[in-house]
Amino acid sequence: GLSYLHSQGIAHGDLKPANPLLSGEGSRLKLADLGFAFRFRSRFQQPSGAECTPLPITVSATSPVTGTEPYIAPEINVAAAAPTYDPRAADIWACALTARQILGLGYPWRHAIDPGDEHYARFVGWPLCGRGFKAKEYPDYAALVLVLGMLHPVPKRRLTVENILKDPWVRGIACCSPVVPEGSRAVHDHARLKVDSRVKCTR
């Protein structure tokens, strides 16, 4: 999904709950609606095995803001942001808000690109970022910590897709894909799996 897109130098640009699609048997997740997707790096720019620095994406006063309002990262606000931003971090921001929607938590703010949005202002308010997010709303405290890491207001400090995939809580989510990582074994049974249960994959 998103990890593959980013590895190919492509940003989705409009992640939201309508865009992740499950295959008919529910074993494969695919990302749809690539209308705002764009290449931020040529696939020929990355040296083999090297960490890639993304090309800066220029945002000017005449550039339209793309994406869907509640999911747009604050750095895309041309009035308040630097003239460039990392589109991978913006995708992670939208991914975190999509996860909240999937958990049934609704929108925490109308849009973070509006300096006047009081809910977003409370979220980033000093001294404690994360106001308005309650641990009891999440299936696990670790899930809240993960979402807050994905919503860090400073893009360079936001979790990357690599960080997220290595997170112990994410690695413990029930595995439905027929492609099981080497050394892992799926231990759940769809006939017995309940909506509110979290069955882990063991290593």
JSON list of C-alpha atoms in Angstrom, two decimals:
[
{"chain": "A", "resi": 1, "resn": "GLY", "atom": "CA", "xyz": [0.00, 0.00, 0.00]},
{"chain": "A", "resi": 2, "resn": "LEU", "atom": "CA", "xyz": [1.41, 3.30, 1.17]},
{"chain": "A", "resi": 3, "resn": "SER", "atom": "CA", "xyz": [4.83, 1.81, 1.88]},
{"chain": "A", "resi": 4, "resn": "TYR", "atom": "CA", "xyz": [5.09, 0.65, -1.73]},
{"chain": "A", "resi": 5, "resn": "LEU", "atom": "CA", "xyz": [3.95, 4.01, -3.13]},
{"chain": "A", "resi": 6, "resn": "HIS", "atom": "CA", "xyz": [6.51, 5.90, -1.06]},
{"chain": "A", "resi": 7, "resn": "SER", "atom": "CA", "xyz": [9.27, 3.45, -2.00]},
{"chain": "A", "resi": 8, "resn": "GLN", "atom": "CA", "xyz": [8.49, 4.21, -5.65]},
{"chain": "A", "resi": 9, "resn": "GLY", "atom": "CA", "xyz": [8.69, 7.97, -5.06]},
{"chain": "A", "resi": 10, "resn": "ILE", "atom": "CA", "xyz": [4.92, 8.49, -5.26]},
{"chain": "A", "resi": 11, "resn": "ALA", "atom": "CA", "xyz": [2.73, 10.33, -2.75]},
{"chain": "A", "resi": 12, "resn": "HIS", "atom": "CA", "xyz": [-0.98, 9.47, -2.63]},
{"chain": "A", "resi": 13, "resn": "GLY", "atom": "CA", "xyz": [-2.07, 13.01, -1.81]},
{"chain": "A", "resi": 14, "resn": "ASP", "atom": "CA", "xyz": [-5.65, 12.23, -0.77]},
{"chain": "A", "resi": 15, "resn": "LEU", "atom": "CA", "xyz": [-5.79, 9.42, 1.79]},
{"chain": "A", "resi": 16, "resn": "LYS", "atom": "CA", "xyz": [-9.18, 9.07, 3.48]},
{"chain": "A", "resi": 17, "resn": "PRO", "atom": "CA", "xyz": [-11.47, 6.21, 4.62]},
{"chain": "A", "resi": 18, "resn": "ALA", "atom": "CA", "xyz": [-13.03, 5.77, 1.17]},
{"chain": "A", "resi": 19, "resn": "ASN", "atom": "CA", "xyz": [-9.68, 4.96, -0.45]},
{"chain": "A", "resi": 20, "resn": "PRO", "atom": "CA", "xyz": [-8.42, 1.75, 1.21]},
{"chain": "A", "resi": 21, "resn": "LEU", "atom": "CA", "xyz": [-10.26, -1.15, -0.46]},
{"chain": "A", "resi": 22, "resn": "LEU", "atom": "CA", "xyz": [-10.35, -4.79, 0.62]},
{"chain": "A", "resi": 23, "resn": "SER", "atom": "CA", "xyz": [-10.38, -7.54, -1.98]},
{"chain": "A", "resi": 24, "resn": "GLY", "atom": "CA", "xyz": [-13.44, -9.80, -2.21]},
{"chain": "A", "resi": 25, "resn": "GLU", "atom": "CA", "xyz": [-11.98, -12.38, 0.16]},
{"chain": "A", "resi": 26, "resn": "GLY", "atom": "CA", "xyz": [-10.79, -9.61, 2.49]},
{"chain": "A", "resi": 27, "resn": "SER", "atom": "CA", "xyz": [-7.16, -10.66, 2.33]},
{"chain": "A", "resi": 28, "resn": "ARG", "atom": "CA", "xyz": [-5.62, -7.81, 0.35]},
{"chain": "A", "resi": 29, "resn": "LEU", "atom": "CA", "xyz": [-5.76, -4.09, 1.01]},
{"chain": "A", "resi": 30, "resn": "LYS", "atom": "CA", "xyz": [-5.39, -1.78, -1.98]},
{"chain": "A", "resi": 31, "resn": "LEU", "atom": "CA", "xyz": [-5.31, 2.00, -2.23]},
{"chain": "A", "resi": 32, "resn": "ALA", "atom": "CA", "xyz": [-7.69, 3.63, -4.70]},
{"chain": "A", "resi": 33, "resn": "ASP", "atom": "CA", "xyz": [-8.37, 7.16, -5.94]},
{"chain": "A", "resi": 34, "resn": "LEU", "atom": "CA", "xyz": [-4.94, 8.23, -7.13]},
{"chain": "A", "resi": 35, "resn": "GLY", "atom": "CA", "xyz": [-6.30, 11.41, -8.72]},
{"chain": "A", "resi": 36, "resn": "PHE", "atom": "CA", "xyz": [-4.12, 13.62, -6.51]},
{"chain": "A", "resi": 37, "resn": "ALA", "atom": "CA", "xyz": [-1.11, 11.27, -6.53]},
{"chain": "A", "resi": 38, "resn": "PHE", "atom": "CA", "xyz": [2.17, 12.68, -7.78]},
{"chain": "A", "resi": 39, "resn": "ARG", "atom": "CA", "xyz": [5.79, 11.65, -8.13]},
{"chain": "A", "resi": 40, "resn": "PHE", "atom": "CA", "xyz": [8.09, 13.44, -5.69]},
{"chain": "A", "resi": 41, "resn": "ARG", "atom": "CA", "xyz": [11.20, 11.54, -6.76]},
{"chain": "A", "resi": 42, "resn": "SER", "atom": "CA", "xyz": [12.26, 9.75, -9.92]},
{"chain": "A", "resi": 43, "resn": "ARG", "atom": "CA", "xyz": [12.79, 6.05, -9.36]},
{"chain": "A", "resi": 44, "resn": "PHE", "atom": "CA", "xyz": [16.25, 6.55, -10.87]},
{"chain": "A", "resi": 45, "resn": "GLN", "atom": "CA", "xyz": [17.32, 9.03, -8.16]},
{"chain": "A", "resi": 46, "resn": "GLN", "atom": "CA", "xyz": [17.64, 6.57, -5.32]},
{"chain": "A", "resi": 47, "resn": "PRO", "atom": "CA", "xyz": [21.02, 4.84, -5.00]},
{"chain": "A", "resi": 48, "resn": "SER", "atom": "CA", "xyz": [20.74, 1.12, -4.30]},
{"chain": "A", "resi": 49, "resn": "GLY", "atom": "CA", "xyz": [20.27, 0.52, -0.58]},
{"chain": "A", "resi": 50, "resn": "ALA", "atom": "CA", "xyz": [20.57, 4.22, 0.28]},
{"chain": "A", "resi": 51, "resn": "GLU", "atom": "CA", "xyz": [18.18, 6.36, 2.29]},
{"chain": "A", "resi": 52, "resn": "CYS", "atom": "CA", "xyz": [16.41, 8.68, -0.11]},
{"chain": "A", "resi": 53, "resn": "THR", "atom": "CA", "xyz": [15.92, 12.37, 0.49]},
{"chain": "A", "resi": 54, "resn": "PRO", "atom": "CA", "xyz": [12.70, 13.46, -1.24]},
{"chain": "A", "resi": 55, "resn": "LEU", "atom": "CA", "xyz": [12.68, 16.25, -3.74]},
{"chain": "A", "resi": 56, "resn": "PRO", "atom": "CA", "xyz": [11.08, 19.28, -2.09]},
{"chain": "A", "resi": 57, "resn": "ILE", "atom": "CA", "xyz": [7.56, 19.93, -3.31]},
{"chain": "A", "resi": 58, "resn": "THR", "atom": "CA", "xyz": [7.05, 23.61, -4.02]},
{"chain": "A", "resi": 59, "resn": "VAL", "atom": "CA", "xyz": [3.88, 25.14, -2.65]},
{"chain": "A", "resi": 60, "resn": "SER", "atom": "CA", "xyz": [3.19, 28.69, -3.78]},
{"chain": "A", "resi": 61, "resn": "ALA", "atom": "CA", "xyz": [0.34, 31.08, -3.14]},
{"chain": "A", "resi": 62, "resn": "THR", "atom": "CA", "xyz": [-1.09, 30.14, -6.54]},
{"chain": "A", "resi": 63, "resn": "SER", "atom": "CA", "xyz": [-0.85, 26.37, -5.98]},
{"chain": "A", "resi": 64, "resn": "PRO", "atom": "CA", "xyz": [-4.21, 24.76, -5.18]},
{"chain": "A", "resi": 65, "resn": "VAL", "atom": "CA", "xyz": [-4.42, 22.81, -1.92]},
{"chain": "A", "resi": 66, "resn": "THR", "atom": "CA", "xyz": [-5.12, 19.20, -2.83]},
{"chain": "A", "resi": 67, "resn": "GLY", "atom": "CA", "xyz": [-6.72, 16.53, -0.70]},
{"chain": "A", "resi": 68, "resn": "THR", "atom": "CA", "xyz": [-9.87, 16.32, 1.40]},
{"chain": "A", "resi": 69, "resn": "GLU", "atom": "CA", "xyz": [-10.22, 19.00, 4.08]},
{"chain": "A", "resi": 70, "resn": "PRO", "atom": "CA", "xyz": [-10.18, 17.09, 7.39]},
{"chain": "A", "resi": 71, "resn": "TYR", "atom": "CA", "xyz": [-7.20, 14.99, 6.23]},
{"chain": "A", "resi": 72, "resn": "ILE", "atom": "CA", "xyz": [-4.91, 17.75, 4.91]},
{"chain": "A", "resi": 73, "resn": "ALA", "atom": "CA", "xyz": [-1.68, 18.17, 6.90]},
{"chain": "A", "resi": 74, "resn": "PRO", "atom": "CA", "xyz": [-1.03, 21.60, 8.45]},
{"chain": "A", "resi": 75, "resn": "GLU", "atom": "CA", "xyz": [2.22, 22.15, 6.54]},
{"chain": "A", "resi": 76, "resn": "ILE", "atom": "CA", "xyz": [0.24, 22.32, 3.30]},
{"chain": "A", "resi": 77, "resn": "ASN", "atom": "CA", "xyz": [-1.29, 25.60, 4.46]},
{"chain": "A", "resi": 78, "resn": "VAL", "atom": "CA", "xyz": [0.57, 27.98, 2.15]},
{"chain": "A", "resi": 79, "resn": "ALA", "atom": "CA", "xyz": [-0.04, 30.92, 4.49]},
{"chain": "A", "resi": 80, "resn": "ALA", "atom": "CA", "xyz": [1.78, 29.34, 7.43]},
{"chain": "A", "resi": 81, "resn": "ALA", "atom": "CA", "xyz": [4.17, 26.78, 5.98]},
{"chain": "A", "resi": 82, "resn": "ALA", "atom": "CA", "xyz": [7.59, 26.91, 4.38]},
{"chain": "A", "resi": 83, "resn": "PRO", "atom": "CA", "xyz": [7.53, 26.92, 0.57]},
{"chain": "A", "resi": 84, "resn": "THR", "atom": "CA", "xyz": [8.32, 23.20, 0.49]},
{"chain": "A", "resi": 85, "resn": "TYR", "atom": "CA", "xyz": [7.06, 20.12, 2.31]},
{"chain": "A", "resi": 86, "resn": "ASP", "atom": "CA", "xyz": [7.65, 16.35, 2.40]},
{"chain": "A", "resi": 87, "resn": "PRO", "atom": "CA", "xyz": [4.58, 14.70, 0.82]},
{"chain": "A", "resi": 88, "resn": "ARG", "atom": "CA", "xyz": [5.32, 11.41, 2.61]},
{"chain": "A", "resi": 89, "resn": "ALA", "atom": "CA", "xyz": [4.74, 13.10, 5.98]},
{"chain": "A", "resi": 90, "resn": "ALA", "atom": "CA", "xyz": [1.49, 14.61, 4.66]},
{"chain": "A", "resi": 91, "resn": "ASP", "atom": "CA", "xyz": [0.32, 11.12, 3.65]},
{"chain": "A", "resi": 92, "resn": "ILE", "atom": "CA", "xyz": [1.11, 9.82, 7.16]},
{"chain": "A", "resi": 93, "resn": "TRP", "atom": "CA", "xyz": [-0.96, 12.63, 8.68]},
{"chain": "A", "resi": 94, "resn": "ALA", "atom": "CA", "xyz": [-3.94, 11.66, 6.51]},
{"chain": "A", "resi": 95, "resn": "CYS", "atom": "CA", "xyz": [-3.38, 7.99, 7.32]},
{"chain": "A", "resi": 96, "resn": "ALA", "atom": "CA", "xyz": [-3.65, 8.71, 11.08]},
{"chain": "A", "resi": 97, "resn": "LEU", "atom": "CA", "xyz": [-6.94, 10.55, 10.63]},
{"chain": "A", "resi": 98, "resn": "THR", "atom": "CA", "xyz": [-8.20, 7.71, 8.43]},
{"chain": "A", "resi": 99, "resn": "ALA", "atom": "CA", "xyz": [-7.35, 5.25, 11.22]},
{"chain": "A", "resi": 100, "resn": "ARG", "atom": "CA", "xyz": [-9.41, 7.35, 13.66]},
{"chain": "A", "resi": 101, "resn": "GLN", "atom": "CA", "xyz": [-12.37, 7.20, 11.27]},
{"chain": "A", "resi": 102, "resn": "ILE", "atom": "CA", "xyz": [-12.04, 3.43, 10.93]},
{"chain": "A", "resi": 103, "resn": "LEU", "atom": "CA", "xyz": [-12.12, 3.20, 14.73]},
{"chain": "A", "resi": 104, "resn": "GLY", "atom": "CA", "xyz": [-15.36, 5.21, 14.69]},
{"chain": "A", "resi": 105, "resn": "LEU", "atom": "CA", "xyz": [-13.88, 8.27, 16.39]},
{"chain": "A", "resi": 106, "resn": "GLY", "atom": "CA", "xyz": [-14.92, 10.93, 13.90]},
{"chain": "A", "resi": 107, "resn": "TYR", "atom": "CA", "xyz": [-13.07, 14.09, 12.92]},
{"chain": "A", "resi": 108, "resn": "PRO", "atom": "CA", "xyz": [-11.00, 15.68, 15.71]},
{"chain": "A", "resi": 109, "resn": "TRP", "atom": "CA", "xyz": [-11.10, 19.04, 13.86]},
{"chain": "A", "resi": 110, "resn": "ARG", "atom": "CA", "xyz": [-12.56, 20.48, 10.68]},
{"chain": "A", "resi": 111, "resn": "HIS", "atom": "CA", "xyz": [-9.19, 21.14, 9.09]},
{"chain": "A", "resi": 112, "resn": "ALA", "atom": "CA", "xyz": [-5.69, 21.71, 10.39]},
{"chain": "A", "resi": 113, "resn": "ILE", "atom": "CA", "xyz": [-4.87, 24.13, 7.58]},
{"chain": "A", "resi": 114, "resn": "ASP", "atom": "CA", "xyz": [-7.21, 26.74, 9.08]},
{"chain": "A", "resi": 115, "resn": "PRO", "atom": "CA", "xyz": [-5.39, 28.72, 11.80]},
{"chain": "A", "resi": 116, "resn": "GLY", "atom": "CA", "xyz": [-8.79, 29.58, 13.27]},
{"chain": "A", "resi": 117, "resn": "ASP", "atom": "CA", "xyz": [-9.91, 25.97, 13.88]},
{"chain": "A", "resi": 118, "resn": "GLU", "atom": "CA", "xyz": [-10.28, 25.90, 17.69]},
{"chain": "A", "resi": 119, "resn": "HIS", "atom": "CA", "xyz": [-10.19, 22.10, 17.92]},
{"chain": "A", "resi": 120, "resn": "TYR", "atom": "CA", "xyz": [-6.88, 21.90, 16.08]},
{"chain": "A", "resi": 121, "resn": "ALA", "atom": "CA", "xyz": [-5.52, 24.83, 18.12]},
{"chain": "A", "resi": 122, "resn": "ARG", "atom": "CA", "xyz": [-6.38, 22.91, 21.30]},
{"chain": "A", "resi": 123, "resn": "PHE", "atom": "CA", "xyz": [-4.68, 19.78, 19.94]},
{"chain": "A", "resi": 124, "resn": "VAL", "atom": "CA", "xyz": [-1.37, 21.58, 19.34]},
{"chain": "A", "resi": 125, "resn": "GLY", "atom": "CA", "xyz": [-1.71, 23.90, 22.34]},
{"chain": "A", "resi": 126, "resn": "TRP", "atom": "CA", "xyz": [1.22, 24.30, 24.72]},
{"chain": "A", "resi": 127, "resn": "PRO", "atom": "CA", "xyz": [2.36, 22.57, 26.88]},
{"chain": "A", "resi": 128, "resn": "LEU", "atom": "CA", "xyz": [0.80, 19.22, 25.94]},
{"chain": "A", "resi": 129, "resn": "CYS", "atom": "CA", "xyz": [0.21, 18.32, 22.31]},
{"chain": "A", "resi": 130, "resn": "GLY", "atom": "CA", "xyz": [-2.59, 15.81, 21.91]},
{"chain": "A", "resi": 131, "resn": "ARG", "atom": "CA", "xyz": [-5.36, 17.46, 23.90]},
{"chain": "A", "resi": 132, "resn": "GLY", "atom": "CA", "xyz": [-8.77, 16.09, 23.01]},
{"chain": "A", "resi": 133, "resn": "PHE", "atom": "CA", "xyz": [-7.46, 12.57, 22.33]},
{"chain": "A", "resi": 134, "resn": "LYS", "atom": "CA", "xyz": [-8.52, 10.12, 25.05]},
{"chain": "A", "resi": 135, "resn": "ALA", "atom": "CA", "xyz": [-6.85, 6.75, 25.66]},
{"chain": "A", "resi": 136, "resn": "LYS", "atom": "CA", "xyz": [-10.20, 5.07, 26.44]},
{"chain": "A", "resi": 137, "resn": "GLU", "atom": "CA", "xyz": [-11.34, 5.74, 22.85]},
{"chain": "A", "resi": 138, "resn": "TYR", "atom": "CA", "xyz": [-8.62, 3.47, 21.45]},
{"chain": "A", "resi": 139, "resn": "PRO", "atom": "CA", "xyz": [-8.39, -0.34, 21.51]},
{"chain": "A", "resi": 140, "resn": "ASP", "atom": "CA", "xyz": [-5.02, -0.03, 23.26]},
{"chain": "A", "resi": 141, "resn": "TYR", "atom": "CA", "xyz": [-2.95, 2.80, 24.73]},
{"chain": "A", "resi": 142, "resn": "ALA", "atom": "CA", "xyz": [-0.21, 1.89, 22.24]},
{"chain": "A", "resi": 143, "resn": "ALA", "atom": "CA", "xyz": [-2.65, 2.69, 19.41]},
{"chain": "A", "resi": 144, "resn": "LEU", "atom": "CA", "xyz": [-3.15, 6.21, 20.79]},
{"chain": "A", "resi": 145, "resn": "VAL", "atom": "CA", "xyz": [0.62, 6.72, 21.06]},
{"chain": "A", "resi": 146, "resn": "LEU", "atom": "CA", "xyz": [0.99, 5.57, 17.46]},
{"chain": "A", "resi": 147, "resn": "VAL", "atom": "CA", "xyz": [-1.73, 7.90, 16.15]},
{"chain": "A", "resi": 148, "resn": "LEU", "atom": "CA", "xyz": [-0.25, 10.86, 18.02]},
{"chain": "A", "resi": 149, "resn": "GLY", "atom": "CA", "xyz": [3.17, 10.05, 16.54]},
{"chain": "A", "resi": 150, "resn": "MET", "atom": "CA", "xyz": [1.60, 10.10, 13.09]},
{"chain": "A", "resi": 151, "resn": "LEU", "atom": "CA", "xyz": [-0.04, 13.45, 13.87]},
{"chain": "A", "resi": 152, "resn": "HIS", "atom": "CA", "xyz": [3.07, 15.24, 15.11]},
{"chain": "A", "resi": 153, "resn": "PRO", "atom": "CA", "xyz": [2.63, 18.89, 14.06]},
{"chain": "A", "resi": 154, "resn": "VAL", "atom": "CA", "xyz": [6.30, 19.04, 13.01]},
{"chain": "A", "resi": 155, "resn": "PRO", "atom": "CA", "xyz": [6.56, 16.96, 9.80]},
{"chain": "A", "resi": 156, "resn": "LYS", "atom": "CA", "xyz": [10.22, 16.00, 10.34]},
{"chain": "A", "resi": 157, "resn": "ARG", "atom": "CA", "xyz": [9.29, 14.49, 13.72]},
{"chain": "A", "resi": 158, "resn": "ARG", "atom": "CA", "xyz": [6.26, 12.61, 12.40]},
{"chain": "A", "resi": 159, "resn": "LEU", "atom": "CA", "xyz": [6.49, 8.83, 12.18]},
{"chain": "A", "resi": 160, "resn": "THR", "atom": "CA", "xyz": [7.39, 7.41, 8.78]},
{"chain": "A", "resi": 161, "resn": "VAL", "atom": "CA", "xyz": [5.66, 4.45, 7.15]},
{"chain": "A", "resi": 162, "resn": "GLU", "atom": "CA", "xyz": [8.73, 2.37, 8.03]},
{"chain": "A", "resi": 163, "resn": "ASN", "atom": "CA", "xyz": [8.40, 3.36, 11.73]},
{"chain": "A", "resi": 164, "resn": "ILE", "atom": "CA", "xyz": [4.71, 2.44, 11.67]},
{"chain": "A", "resi": 165, "resn": "LEU", "atom": "CA", "xyz": [5.22, -0.99, 10.11]},
{"chain": "A", "resi": 166, "resn": "LYS", "atom": "CA", "xyz": [7.85, -1.81, 12.76]},
{"chain": "A", "resi": 167, "resn": "ASP", "atom": "CA", "xyz": [5.66, -0.65, 15.65]},
{"chain": "A", "resi": 168, "resn": "PRO", "atom": "CA", "xyz": [4.91, -3.54, 18.06]},
{"chain": "A", "resi": 169, "resn": "TRP", "atom": "CA", "xyz": [1.20, -2.69, 18.20]},
{"chain": "A", "resi": 170, "resn": "VAL", "atom": "CA", "xyz": [0.90, -2.71, 14.39]},
{"chain": "A", "resi": 171, "resn": "ARG", "atom": "CA", "xyz": [2.89, -5.94, 14.14]},
{"chain": "A", "resi": 172, "resn": "GLY", "atom": "CA", "xyz": [0.44, -7.48, 16.60]},
{"chain": "A", "resi": 173, "resn": "ILE", "atom": "CA", "xyz": [-2.67, -6.80, 14.51]},
{"chain": "A", "resi": 174, "resn": "ALA", "atom": "CA", "xyz": [-4.42, -9.95, 13.25]},
{"chain": "A", "resi": 175, "resn": "CYS", "atom": "CA", "xyz": [-2.90, -11.04, 9.95]},
{"chain": "A", "resi": 176, "resn": "CYS", "atom": "CA", "xyz": [-5.44, -11.74, 7.21]},
{"chain": "A", "resi": 177, "resn": "SER", "atom": "CA", "xyz": [-3.08, -11.65, 4.25]},
{"chain": "A", "resi": 178, "resn": "PRO", "atom": "CA", "xyz": [-2.03, -14.93, 2.65]},
{"chain": "A", "resi": 179, "resn": "VAL", "atom": "CA", "xyz": [1.47, -13.41, 2.47]},
{"chain": "A", "resi": 180, "resn": "VAL", "atom": "CA", "xyz": [2.82, -14.07, 5.97]},
{"chain": "A", "resi": 181, "resn": "PRO", "atom": "CA", "xyz": [6.28, -12.68, 6.82]},
{"chain": "A", "resi": 182, "resn": "GLU", "atom": "CA", "xyz": [9.00, -15.28, 7.24]},
{"chain": "A", "resi": 183, "resn": "GLY", "atom": "CA", "xyz": [9.13, -16.51, 10.83]},
{"chain": "A", "resi": 184, "resn": "SER", "atom": "CA", "xyz": [5.53, -15.42, 11.51]},
{"chain": "A", "resi": 185, "resn": "ARG", "atom": "CA", "xyz": [2.49, -17.60, 11.89]},
{"chain": "A", "resi": 186, "resn": "ALA", "atom": "CA", "xyz": [-1.10, -16.37, 11.72]},
{"chain": "A", "resi": 187, "resn": "VAL", "atom": "CA", "xyz": [-2.97, -17.83, 14.69]},
{"chain": "A", "resi": 188, "resn": "HIS", "atom": "CA", "xyz": [-6.53, -16.61, 14.23]},
{"chain": "A", "resi": 189, "resn": "ASP", "atom": "CA", "xyz": [-9.56, -18.23, 12.67]},
{"chain": "A", "resi": 190, "resn": "HIS", "atom": "CA", "xyz": [-12.03, -16.01, 10.78]},
{"chain": "A", "resi": 191, "resn": "ALA", "atom": "CA", "xyz": [-14.92, -18.16, 12.00]},
{"chain": "A", "resi": 192, "resn": "ARG", "atom": "CA", "xyz": [-14.03, -17.31, 15.60]},
{"chain": "A", "resi": 193, "resn": "LEU", "atom": "CA", "xyz": [-12.64, -13.79, 15.21]},
{"chain": "A", "resi": 194, "resn": "LYS", "atom": "CA", "xyz": [-14.85, -11.20, 16.90]},
{"chain": "A", "resi": 195, "resn": "VAL", "atom": "CA", "xyz": [-14.98, -7.52, 15.99]},
{"chain": "A", "resi": 196, "resn": "ASP", "atom": "CA", "xyz": [-13.69, -6.38, 19.37]},
{"chain": "A", "resi": 197, "resn": "SER", "atom": "CA", "xyz": [-10.94, -8.96, 19.79]},
{"chain": "A", "resi": 198, "resn": "ARG", "atom": "CA", "xyz": [-7.29, -8.46, 18.89]},
{"chain": "A", "resi": 199, "resn": "VAL", "atom": "CA", "xyz": [-5.63, -11.74, 17.96]},
{"chain": "A", "resi": 200, "resn": "LYS", "atom": "CA", "xyz": [-1.91, -11.42, 17.45]},
{"chain": "A", "resi": 201, "resn": "CYS", "atom": "CA", "xyz": [0.49, -13.00, 15.02]},
{"chain": "A", "resi": 202, "resn": "THR", "atom": "CA", "xyz": [3.31, -14.77, 16.78]},
{"chain": "A", "resi": 203, "resn": "ARG", "atom": "CA", "xyz": [6.96, -14.86, 15.80]}
]
